């Protein structure tokens, strides 16, 4: 069956793409002297937060921009769940937060994120009451298993692995079902890159094969069994394995630093969405716009955090990914 | 009315019908894209309107061929009697405009939608953007010429 056409929405998104931040503007933000100066620059670009004023809390401005992106794109499509695959990370983050909050027996401030497919309160209540029936099956299973593990073994890392793995499996499942090539590619890339990150981190921490078998999620572009075996040996074995995969370009950045690899991952995602600039009808350009906006919001967050912590400009620059425009 | 006239009339009807349907689909599709751009930037209305109208010409060509055919076969005044053989020749003469009109209008609409996207991002490139869908027009014009020449050729036959 052919893909549904989004002629109106794509044309509208083309006009909206003009408002995306470009590399030159990000450089301007990096070169600014303070967070206030950055906020003034962002305000000129229309990043004014909910109150539409120039003096806004940076975090509020960023979360509002994120919210605005989804609201804008979703009003152009008839399926409100069209981009749920991008929001699953937030749901599983909230599940992790709820499990840890329940284990600790007290509430923590600002650990939940808004904008997922399920309200954070619903996830929190389900975990707190131990009644997971109100959550989707994958979340329910992972949440229950993670909570039991945390209560029995008091191992926070194991709890994280269970939920992260369930999240990756769900992203892969949701993206594979999608008719659009970009969304399928997003799912594959997200899972594969997360697996590489886990493998490298685990190898540095000298984790065993059992850990990797539990933590690595299935994907099409990596042989998980071989990656797990390599990771249980040394980091160099992971590099040797990756040299024979489509992720061989990542090896140099992995050898350099983990931040360099993080940047490589973001750039790889941006590179994979760039062909959508030439697609006039499919949902791909809409998905690409969401990912481009998320990436620029991420970059701005990185710059503001760097400015707040007096990081050198060069260090911030090294962590900023290429833009879509 | 003879069977020959029925064949000729069918050709004229198809010419107006298919080319018109293609244009309707094309203008509608380009219109959706144009509306998307104008939602974000109303100042681009005149530019995207021109691009939207480009796939509309096939409908006019189809109408022209239908009109010429109807005039030649005598439906719009005169005697409408002709042989089956001549009627089928009229039918064949109308086919290029009918078929190419339908297909080229839809293809031109696809190019127009892309051009509208280009104008949305780079309004100063309107001239270049218009050339891409306009190229498709060539084939509609060729079909129009073939149909006109064929109709006049058939009408000259004894």
Short mmCIF file of C-alpha atoms in Angstrom, two decimals, chain A residues 41-236:
data_model
loop_
_atom_site.label_atom_id
_atom_site.label_comp_id
_atom_site.label_asym_id
_atom_site.label_seq_id
_atom_site.Cartn_x
_atom_site.Cartn_y
_atom_site.Cartn_z
CA UNK A 41 19.31 36.44 20.86
CA UNK A 42 16.84 33.57 21.13
CA UNK A 43 14.05 35.98 21.95
CA UNK A 44 14.74 37.79 18.65
CA UNK A 45 14.17 34.43 16.94
CA UNK A 46 10.80 34.07 18.65
CA UNK A 47 11.93 31.82 21.51
CA UNK A 48 10.05 33.74 24.18
CA UNK A 49 8.48 31.01 26.31
CA UNK A 50 4.89 30.73 27.46
CA UNK A 51 4.60 34.30 28.69
CA UNK A 52 5.93 35.65 25.39
CA UNK A 53 8.31 37.95 27.22
CA UNK A 54 12.01 38.51 26.83
CA UNK A 55 12.85 37.60 30.43
CA UNK A 56 12.09 33.92 30.71
CA UNK A 57 13.48 30.95 32.53
CA UNK A 58 15.72 29.19 29.94
CA UNK A 59 14.38 25.74 30.84
CA UNK A 60 10.82 26.93 30.45
CA UNK A 61 11.64 28.44 27.06
CA UNK A 62 13.17 25.17 25.87
CA UNK A 63 10.30 23.00 27.08
CA UNK A 64 7.81 25.41 25.50
CA UNK A 65 9.65 25.25 22.17
CA UNK A 66 9.51 21.46 22.31
CA UNK A 67 5.80 21.53 23.11
CA UNK A 68 5.20 24.04 20.30
CA UNK A 69 6.92 21.78 17.77
CA UNK A 70 4.65 18.81 18.44
CA UNK A 71 1.55 20.99 18.65
CA UNK A 72 2.33 22.59 15.28
CA UNK A 73 3.07 19.34 13.47
CA UNK A 74 0.24 17.36 15.03
CA UNK A 75 -2.34 19.94 13.97
CA UNK A 76 -1.36 19.18 10.36
CA UNK A 77 -1.87 15.41 10.52
CA UNK A 78 -5.04 13.48 11.24
CA UNK A 79 -3.35 10.82 13.38
CA UNK A 80 -2.49 12.17 16.85
CA UNK A 81 -0.18 9.18 17.38
CA UNK A 82 1.79 9.64 14.15
CA UNK A 83 4.96 10.62 15.99
CA UNK A 84 4.61 8.59 19.18
CA UNK A 85 7.82 6.75 18.31
CA UNK A 86 9.76 9.95 19.10
CA UNK A 87 8.06 10.31 22.47
CA UNK A 88 8.63 6.81 23.82
CA UNK A 89 11.94 7.83 25.37
CA UNK A 90 10.08 10.31 27.57
CA UNK A 91 7.56 7.70 28.72
CA UNK A 92 10.28 5.25 29.68
CA UNK A 93 12.29 8.01 31.36
CA UNK A 94 9.22 8.76 33.47
CA UNK A 95 8.80 5.06 34.20
CA UNK A 96 12.40 4.94 35.43
CA UNK A 97 11.80 8.02 37.58
CA UNK A 98 8.61 6.53 39.03
CA UNK A 99 10.32 3.23 39.88
CA UNK A 100 13.17 5.01 41.66
CA UNK A 101 10.80 7.38 43.45
CA UNK A 102 8.70 4.44 44.64
CA UNK A 103 11.80 2.58 45.79
CA UNK A 104 13.10 5.64 47.67
CA UNK A 105 9.66 6.14 49.23
CA UNK A 106 9.74 9.91 48.74
CA UNK A 107 8.96 12.37 45.96
CA UNK A 108 11.75 14.13 44.11
CA UNK A 109 11.34 17.50 42.43
CA UNK A 110 11.54 17.87 38.65
CA UNK A 111 12.42 14.29 37.78
CA UNK A 112 9.51 13.77 35.39
CA UNK A 113 9.42 15.14 31.88
CA UNK A 114 6.27 16.31 30.13
CA UNK A 115 5.37 15.73 26.51
CA UNK A 116 5.38 11.93 26.42
CA UNK A 117 2.49 9.82 25.15
CA UNK A 118 1.34 9.09 28.71
CA UNK A 119 0.89 11.65 31.48
CA UNK A 120 3.73 11.40 34.04
CA UNK A 121 1.17 11.34 36.88
CA UNK A 122 -0.44 8.24 35.42
CA UNK A 123 2.90 6.43 35.28
CA UNK A 124 3.80 7.60 38.79
CA UNK A 125 0.48 6.42 40.24
CA UNK A 126 0.67 3.05 38.46
CA UNK A 127 4.14 2.33 39.83
CA UNK A 128 3.35 3.69 43.29
CA UNK A 129 0.26 1.53 43.64
CA UNK A 130 1.92 -1.47 42.01
CA UNK A 131 -0.97 -1.63 39.56
CA UNK A 132 0.59 -1.59 36.10
CA UNK A 133 -2.58 -2.49 34.23
CA UNK A 134 -3.17 1.12 33.19
CA UNK A 135 0.14 1.19 31.29
CA UNK A 136 0.88 -0.32 27.88
CA UNK A 137 2.08 -3.93 28.01
CA UNK A 138 5.76 -3.23 27.35
CA UNK A 139 5.89 -0.51 30.02
CA UNK A 140 3.91 -2.59 32.45
CA UNK A 141 6.24 -5.60 32.12
CA UNK A 142 9.43 -3.52 32.27
CA UNK A 143 8.17 -1.39 35.16
CA UNK A 144 7.18 -4.40 37.24
CA UNK A 145 10.43 -6.23 36.54
CA UNK A 146 12.54 -3.12 37.26
CA UNK A 147 10.73 -2.41 40.53
CA UNK A 148 11.05 -6.03 41.70
CA UNK A 149 14.74 -6.04 40.77
CA UNK A 150 15.37 -2.80 42.60
CA UNK A 151 13.52 -4.00 45.71
CA UNK A 152 15.32 -7.37 45.77
CA UNK A 153 18.84 -6.51 44.63
CA UNK A 154 18.97 -2.74 45.24
CA UNK A 155 20.84 -2.46 41.96
CA UNK A 156 19.94 0.83 40.26
CA UNK A 157 21.99 0.03 37.16
CA UNK A 158 20.17 -3.25 36.58
CA UNK A 159 16.88 -1.40 36.95
CA UNK A 160 18.02 1.15 34.34
CA UNK A 161 19.06 -1.60 31.95
CA UNK A 162 15.68 -3.32 32.14
CA UNK A 163 13.78 -0.12 31.37
CA UNK A 164 16.23 1.13 28.72
CA UNK A 165 16.13 -2.22 26.95
CA UNK A 166 12.32 -2.24 27.00
CA UNK A 167 12.34 1.32 25.64
CA UNK A 168 14.66 0.40 22.75
CA UNK A 169 12.61 -2.70 21.94
CA UNK A 170 9.47 -0.58 21.85
CA UNK A 171 11.07 2.08 19.64
CA UNK A 172 12.25 -0.61 17.23
CA UNK A 173 8.83 -2.28 17.22
CA UNK A 174 6.95 0.98 16.67
CA UNK A 175 9.30 2.20 13.94
CA UNK A 176 9.36 -1.12 12.09
CA UNK A 177 5.57 -1.02 11.81
CA UNK A 178 5.70 2.46 10.25
CA UNK A 179 5.36 2.86 6.48
CA UNK A 180 7.74 5.79 6.31
CA UNK A 181 11.39 5.02 5.62
CA UNK A 182 12.68 7.90 7.76
CA UNK A 183 10.80 6.75 10.84
CA UNK A 184 12.01 3.18 10.30
CA UNK A 185 15.55 4.49 9.90
CA UNK A 186 15.16 6.58 13.08
CA UNK A 187 14.18 3.47 15.05
CA UNK A 188 17.07 1.46 13.68
CA UNK A 189 19.62 4.21 14.26
CA UNK A 190 18.37 4.95 17.78
CA UNK A 191 18.61 1.30 18.82
CA UNK A 192 21.96 0.61 17.12
CA UNK A 193 23.65 3.72 18.53
CA UNK A 194 22.26 3.05 22.00
CA UNK A 195 23.64 -0.49 21.77
CA UNK A 196 27.08 0.80 20.78
CA UNK A 197 27.04 3.27 23.69
CA UNK A 198 26.05 0.53 26.15
CA UNK A 199 28.67 -1.85 24.74
CA UNK A 200 31.48 0.70 25.04
CA UNK A 201 30.46 1.89 28.51
CA UNK A 202 30.06 -1.71 29.68
CA UNK A 203 33.40 -2.75 28.22
CA UNK A 204 35.12 0.10 30.09
CA UNK A 205 33.38 -1.08 33.27
CA UNK A 206 34.47 -4.70 32.54
CA UNK A 207 30.92 -6.07 32.48
CA UNK A 208 30.34 -9.72 31.60
CA UNK A 209 28.54 -11.33 28.66
CA UNK A 210 25.36 -11.82 30.69
CA UNK A 211 25.14 -8.07 31.26
CA UNK A 212 25.42 -7.31 27.55
CA UNK A 213 22.95 -10.03 26.57
CA UNK A 214 20.46 -8.42 28.92
CA UNK A 215 21.22 -4.82 27.94
CA UNK A 216 21.60 -4.86 24.15
CA UNK A 217 18.44 -4.57 22.07
CA UNK A 218 17.93 -6.35 18.75
CA UNK A 219 18.41 -4.32 15.58
CA UNK A 220 18.99 -5.02 11.89
CA UNK A 221 22.31 -3.31 11.30
CA UNK A 222 24.25 -4.87 14.18
CA UNK A 223 24.82 -8.49 15.12
CA UNK A 224 23.96 -8.17 18.80
CA UNK A 225 25.48 -11.54 19.70
CA UNK A 226 28.82 -10.56 18.18
CA UNK A 227 28.68 -7.08 19.70
CA UNK A 228 27.96 -8.56 23.15
CA UNK A 229 30.85 -11.02 22.81
CA UNK A 230 33.21 -8.26 21.70
CA UNK A 231 32.05 -5.99 24.52
CA UNK A 232 32.66 -8.72 27.08
CA UNK A 233 36.32 -8.83 25.94
CA UNK A 234 37.77 -5.34 25.39
CA UNK A 235 36.87 -1.99 23.89
CA UNK A 236 39.26 -2.70 21.01
#
